[in-house]
Each structure stands twice: as structure tokens, then as C-alpha cells.
CSV table of C-alpha atoms in Angstrom, one decimal:
chain,number,residue,atom,x,y,z
A,1,MET,CA,-12.6,24.4,58.9
A,2,HIS,CA,-10.2,27.2,59.7
A,3,LEU,CA,-8.6,29.0,56.8
A,4,PRO,CA,-5.3,30.7,57.4
A,5,GLY,CA,-5.4,34.5,57.5
A,6,THR,CA,-9.1,34.6,58.5
A,7,GLY,CA,-11.2,34.8,61.7
A,8,SER,CA,-8.9,35.1,64.7
A,9,GLU,CA,-6.0,36.0,62.4
A,10,TRP,CA,-7.7,39.1,61.1
A,11,TRP,CA,-6.5,41.4,64.0
A,12,TYR,CA,-3.0,40.9,62.7
A,13,HIS,CA,-3.8,42.8,59.4
A,14,TRP,CA,-6.2,45.3,60.9
A,15,LYS,CA,-5.5,48.7,59.5
A,16,ALA,CA,-6.8,52.0,61.1
A,17,ASP,CA,-8.9,54.2,58.7
A,18,GLU,CA,-6.6,57.1,59.5
A,19,LEU,CA,-3.5,55.0,58.1
A,20,LYS,CA,-5.5,53.8,55.0
A,21,ARG,CA,-6.5,57.5,54.2
A,22,SER,CA,-2.9,58.7,54.7
A,23,ASN,CA,-1.0,56.1,52.8
A,24,PRO,CA,-2.4,54.4,49.7
A,25,SER,CA,-0.7,51.2,50.6
A,26,GLY,CA,-1.8,51.3,54.3
A,27,LEU,CA,1.7,50.4,55.4
A,28,VAL,CA,3.9,51.5,58.2
A,29,PRO,CA,5.9,53.6,58.7
A,30,THR,CA,3.5,56.4,57.9
A,31,LEU,CA,4.1,59.8,59.5
A,32,ILE,CA,1.2,62.2,59.8
A,33,PRO,CA,2.2,65.8,60.8
A,34,ILE,CA,0.3,67.9,63.3
A,35,ASP,CA,-0.8,71.3,62.0
A,36,ASN,CA,-0.7,74.6,63.8
A,37,ASN,CA,-4.0,73.9,65.4
A,38,GLY,CA,-2.8,70.6,66.9
A,39,LYS,CA,-4.8,68.4,64.3
A,40,PRO,CA,-3.3,65.7,62.2
A,41,ASN,CA,-2.8,66.8,58.5
A,42,GLU,CA,-3.3,63.6,56.6
A,43,GLU,CA,-2.7,65.5,53.3
A,44,LYS,CA,0.8,65.9,54.2
A,45,SER,CA,1.6,62.4,55.3
A,46,VAL,CA,5.1,60.9,54.6
A,47,TYR,CA,5.6,57.2,54.1
A,48,GLU,CA,8.1,54.5,52.9
A,49,SER,CA,10.9,53.6,55.2
A,50,LEU,CA,13.8,55.3,53.4
A,51,ILE,CA,11.9,58.4,52.7
A,52,THR,CA,10.8,58.7,56.3
A,53,ILE,CA,14.4,58.4,57.5
A,54,ASP,CA,15.4,61.3,55.3
A,55,TYR,CA,12.3,63.2,56.3
A,56,ILE,CA,13.0,62.9,60.1
A,57,ASP,CA,16.6,63.8,59.6
A,58,SER,CA,15.6,66.9,57.6
A,59,ILE,CA,13.2,68.2,60.1
A,60,ALA,CA,15.5,67.4,63.1
A,61,ASN,CA,18.3,69.3,61.2
A,62,PRO,CA,21.1,68.3,63.7
A,63,THR,CA,23.8,71.0,64.2
A,64,GLU,CA,26.6,68.4,64.5
A,65,GLU,CA,27.4,66.6,61.4
A,66,LYS,CA,28.0,63.3,63.2
A,67,ASN,CA,24.4,63.4,64.3
A,68,ARG,CA,23.0,63.6,60.8
A,69,LEU,CA,21.6,60.5,59.3
A,70,VAL,CA,22.1,61.8,55.7
A,71,PRO,CA,25.4,63.6,55.4
A,72,SER,CA,25.4,67.2,54.5
A,73,ASP,CA,28.1,66.5,51.9
A,74,PRO,CA,26.3,66.0,48.6
A,75,TYR,CA,28.5,63.1,47.5
A,76,LEU,CA,28.2,61.2,50.7
A,77,ALA,CA,24.5,61.9,50.8
A,78,ALA,CA,24.1,60.3,47.4
A,79,LYS,CA,26.3,57.4,48.4
A,80,CYS,CA,24.4,56.7,51.5
A,81,ARG,CA,21.1,56.9,49.6
A,82,TYR,CA,22.3,54.5,47.0
A,83,TRP,CA,23.4,52.0,49.6
A,84,ALA,CA,20.3,52.4,51.7
A,85,ASP,CA,18.3,51.5,48.6
A,86,ARG,CA,20.5,48.8,47.6
A,87,VAL,CA,20.5,46.9,51.1
A,88,ASN,CA,16.7,47.4,51.1
A,89,ARG,CA,16.5,45.4,47.8
A,90,GLU,CA,19.3,42.9,48.3
A,91,CYS,CA,19.4,42.3,52.1
A,92,CYS,CA,15.8,43.2,53.3
A,93,SER,CA,13.3,42.1,50.5
A,94,PRO,CA,14.9,38.6,50.2
A,95,TYR,CA,14.2,38.1,53.9
A,96,TYR,CA,10.4,37.6,53.1
A,97,GLY,CA,11.3,35.3,50.2
A,98,VAL,CA,13.2,33.1,52.5
A,99,LEU,CA,10.2,32.9,54.8
A,100,VAL,CA,7.2,33.0,52.5
A,101,ARG,CA,8.2,31.0,49.4
A,102,THR,CA,7.1,27.4,49.8
A,103,GLU,CA,9.7,25.5,47.7
A,104,ASP,CA,13.1,24.9,49.1
A,105,GLU,CA,14.8,25.9,46.0
A,106,GLU,CA,13.0,29.2,46.0
A,107,ARG,CA,13.9,29.8,49.7
A,108,LYS,CA,17.5,29.0,49.0
A,109,GLU,CA,17.7,31.3,46.0
A,110,ASN,CA,16.4,34.1,48.2
A,111,PHE,CA,18.8,33.4,50.9
A,112,ASN,CA,21.7,33.4,48.5
A,113,THR,CA,20.6,36.7,47.2
A,114,LEU,CA,20.5,38.1,50.7
A,115,ILE,CA,24.1,36.7,51.4
A,116,ASN,CA,25.4,38.2,48.2
A,117,GLY,CA,23.9,41.5,49.2
A,118,LEU,CA,25.6,41.4,52.6
A,119,LYS,CA,28.9,40.5,50.9
A,120,ALA,CA,28.6,43.6,48.7
A,121,PHE,CA,27.7,45.7,51.7
A,122,SER,CA,30.7,44.3,53.6
A,123,LYS,CA,33.1,45.0,50.8
A,124,GLU,CA,31.8,48.6,50.8
A,125,LEU,CA,32.4,48.8,54.5
A,126,GLU,CA,36.0,47.9,54.0
A,127,LYS,CA,36.5,51.0,51.7
A,128,ASN,CA,34.9,53.3,54.2
A,129,GLY,CA,37.0,52.8,57.4
A,130,ASP,CA,36.7,51.0,60.6
A,131,GLY,CA,33.3,49.3,60.2
A,132,ARG,CA,31.8,51.3,63.0
A,133,GLY,CA,28.9,52.5,60.9
A,134,PHE,CA,28.6,52.6,57.1
A,135,LEU,CA,30.9,55.7,56.9
A,136,GLY,CA,33.1,54.6,59.9
A,137,GLY,CA,34.0,56.7,62.9
A,138,GLY,CA,31.0,55.5,64.9
A,139,ARG,CA,28.5,57.5,63.0
A,140,LEU,CA,25.1,56.1,62.0
A,141,THR,CA,23.6,56.9,58.6
A,142,ASN,CA,20.4,56.2,56.8
A,143,THR,CA,22.2,53.2,55.3
A,144,ASP,CA,22.9,51.7,58.7
A,145,ILE,CA,19.4,52.3,59.9
A,146,SER,CA,18.0,50.7,56.6
A,147,LEU,CA,19.9,47.4,57.4
A,148,MET,CA,19.8,47.2,61.1
A,149,PRO,CA,16.2,45.9,61.7
A,150,TRP,CA,16.7,43.2,59.2
A,151,ALA,CA,20.2,42.2,60.3
A,152,TYR,CA,18.9,41.9,63.8
A,153,ARG,CA,16.1,39.5,62.7
A,154,TYR,CA,18.2,37.2,60.6
A,155,TYR,CA,18.3,34.8,63.6
A,156,ILE,CA,14.9,33.6,62.8
A,157,PHE,CA,16.3,31.8,59.7
A,158,GLU,CA,17.9,29.0,61.6
A,159,HIS,CA,14.7,28.3,63.6
A,160,TYR,CA,12.3,28.2,60.7
A,161,ARG,CA,14.5,27.3,57.7
A,162,GLY,CA,17.8,25.9,59.0
A,163,TYR,CA,19.8,28.7,57.5
A,164,SER,CA,22.3,30.9,59.2
A,165,ILE,CA,24.4,33.8,58.2
A,166,PRO,CA,28.1,32.6,57.8
A,167,MET,CA,29.7,35.2,60.0
A,168,ASP,CA,33.0,33.4,59.8
A,169,ASP,CA,33.2,34.0,56.1
A,170,ASN,CA,36.1,36.2,55.2
A,171,GLU,CA,33.9,38.2,52.7
A,172,LEU,CA,31.6,39.1,55.7
A,173,ALA,CA,34.4,40.1,58.1
A,174,ALA,CA,33.7,43.8,57.8
A,175,TYR,CA,30.0,43.2,58.2
A,176,SER,CA,30.6,41.2,61.3
A,177,VAL,CA,32.5,44.1,62.8
A,178,TRP,CA,29.7,46.5,61.7
A,179,PHE,CA,27.1,44.1,63.3
A,180,ASP,CA,28.9,43.9,66.6
A,181,TYR,CA,29.3,47.7,66.7
A,182,VAL,CA,25.8,48.8,65.9
A,183,PHE,CA,24.1,46.4,68.2
A,184,SER,CA,26.4,47.4,71.0
A,185,LEU,CA,24.8,50.8,71.1
A,186,ASP,CA,22.2,51.7,73.7
A,187,SER,CA,20.4,53.8,71.3
A,188,VAL,CA,19.9,50.8,69.0
A,189,LYS,CA,19.4,48.2,71.8
A,190,ASN,CA,16.6,50.2,73.2
A,191,THR,CA,14.6,49.9,70.0
A,192,LEU,CA,15.0,46.1,69.5
A,193,PRO,CA,12.0,43.7,70.1
A,194,ASP,CA,12.2,40.7,72.3
A,195,LYS,CA,13.6,37.8,70.3
A,196,ASP,CA,11.2,35.2,71.5
A,197,ARG,CA,8.2,37.4,70.9
A,198,TYR,CA,9.4,38.5,67.4
A,199,LEU,CA,10.1,34.7,66.6
A,200,GLU,CA,6.4,34.0,67.4
A,201,HIS,CA,5.2,37.0,65.5
A,202,ILE,CA,7.0,36.2,62.3
A,203,GLY,CA,5.8,32.6,62.4
A,204,LYS,CA,2.8,33.7,60.4
A,205,TYR,CA,5.0,34.4,57.4
A,206,ALA,CA,6.9,31.1,57.9
A,207,ASP,CA,3.7,28.9,57.9
A,208,SER,CA,2.1,30.9,55.1
A,209,SER,CA,-0.8,32.1,57.1
A,210,ALA,CA,0.2,35.7,56.9
A,211,ARG,CA,-2.0,37.7,54.4
A,212,SER,CA,-0.3,41.1,54.5
A,213,LYS,CA,0.4,42.9,51.2
A,214,VAL,CA,4.1,42.0,51.5
A,215,ALA,CA,3.4,38.3,52.0
A,216,ASN,CA,0.9,38.3,49.1
A,217,ALA,CA,3.3,40.0,46.9
A,218,VAL,CA,6.0,37.4,47.6
A,219,ARG,CA,3.6,34.6,47.1
A,220,ARG,CA,2.7,36.1,43.8
A,221,GLY,CA,6.4,35.7,42.8
A,222,VAL,CA,7.8,39.2,43.1
A,223,SER,CA,10.1,40.7,45.7
A,224,ALA,CA,8.7,42.4,48.8
A,225,HIS,CA,9.6,45.9,47.6
A,226,GLU,CA,7.7,45.2,44.3
A,227,LEU,CA,4.3,44.9,45.9
A,228,ASP,CA,1.4,46.2,43.9
A,229,ASP,CA,-1.6,48.0,45.8
A,230,GLU,CA,-4.0,46.6,43.2
A,231,LYS,CA,-2.7,43.1,42.9
A,232,ASP,CA,-1.6,42.5,46.5
A,233,THR,CA,-4.6,43.2,48.8
A,234,TYR,CA,-5.2,42.1,52.3
């Protein structure tokens, strides 16, 4: 008998020793800096998605404001950080709830949470300008980058769950403009995975065979961002 998440499935959850030493959760992204001798310095590793965005922006230190992911203005920086965290909790974590939870009611609840999060984001976009980025004007911020990978992946809901984002909903009009803009950028398009390959990849979550920490946390009944390293092992 083949048990999901064992045997041939193990490669999918394999973690390099270097990653496990550098990040207590063993999750990506994890950045390991190179010291002056050209060797990785695991003691100064940086991890967690939102934190790594801030870190990269800080060390890159762009001279032009439009190229900064975190605005130099303290108020705008605080605003972007708040919304980056909010979309992470309300528009990204529920993604896994839609896929991993086994009861239709639970899946629908997570999908509704996600839609409400997108509507809140859309409403904020209306305040900020033209929808060409979270702050408008064609600039990308940490808030945009926090949402983009998940917004791109929402297409898988229709395939696995029969749900789709109602882009014709007036409350998502600004989000629709934002979506079309960010995914028209070559700098974004060059980072996107092939849709068919990703659809196959994420199937492990949709059929409950995934045994990642995130999947185990969601099966346990908490949100993806609430995983516990002691309770949610591989």
C-alpha cells in the first residue's frame, strides 16, 4: 500500500542541511550572506518572505525613489508594510485553506476570506491613485510583491475547486486594473512559472498528499502563516 507523502513523494519535501541550519523552520525564502572570505555565513541568515523583501531593498539601496520597494517616506513605508502583512494574512494564507481543507464548507470559508481580503486591497488601491501598483504611478512596492505570486496562482482554484475570482465584481475593479498592470511588466513576467507545470506541482496540496509544514498546519486547523515548528513537522 502506498501512503501519501511517503516513498517517491519524499523528494518533494527534502530540505538541505544548510537550509535547516540557517532557518529553524527550514522554509524558503532563506538568504545566507557571503562573508568577506567568500564563505556562507549561516549565523546571519535572513528568512520569512516579507522580511527578505525589506532586507533586499535595504542592501540594494536604490538611489531613485521609484525603484525602492519600501518607500523612504516613513509614513508610506509603514503603510506598505501594514498592507504587505495584511494581504499575506488575508489573500495568501487562505489560498492553502481552499486547497488543503477537505470539507467543502471549510474550503468555501477560506475562499470567501480571500475574496474579502482582495476587496479590502482593491478599496485601498482606489485611494492611492491609478491602480498601477499599490501606490500608483507604475511603482512596485513590497505590498505589490507580497500579493503578486498568489494573485498569479489563483487560476488553479477553478481547476481543482471550481472557484474563480469574480473579476467583474465592481468591488474588485481596482484590483483588476492592478492585476493587468503588474502582470504586463516584463520584470514580473520573467519570474512567473509555467502554468501547466505549476498546476501539476500544486496538485499535491489539492489531493492532500502534500506533507509540508504549511500543509500540515492547515490540516491541523490553523492558517498557513500560523504554522508551528514543533507541531507542524514534515
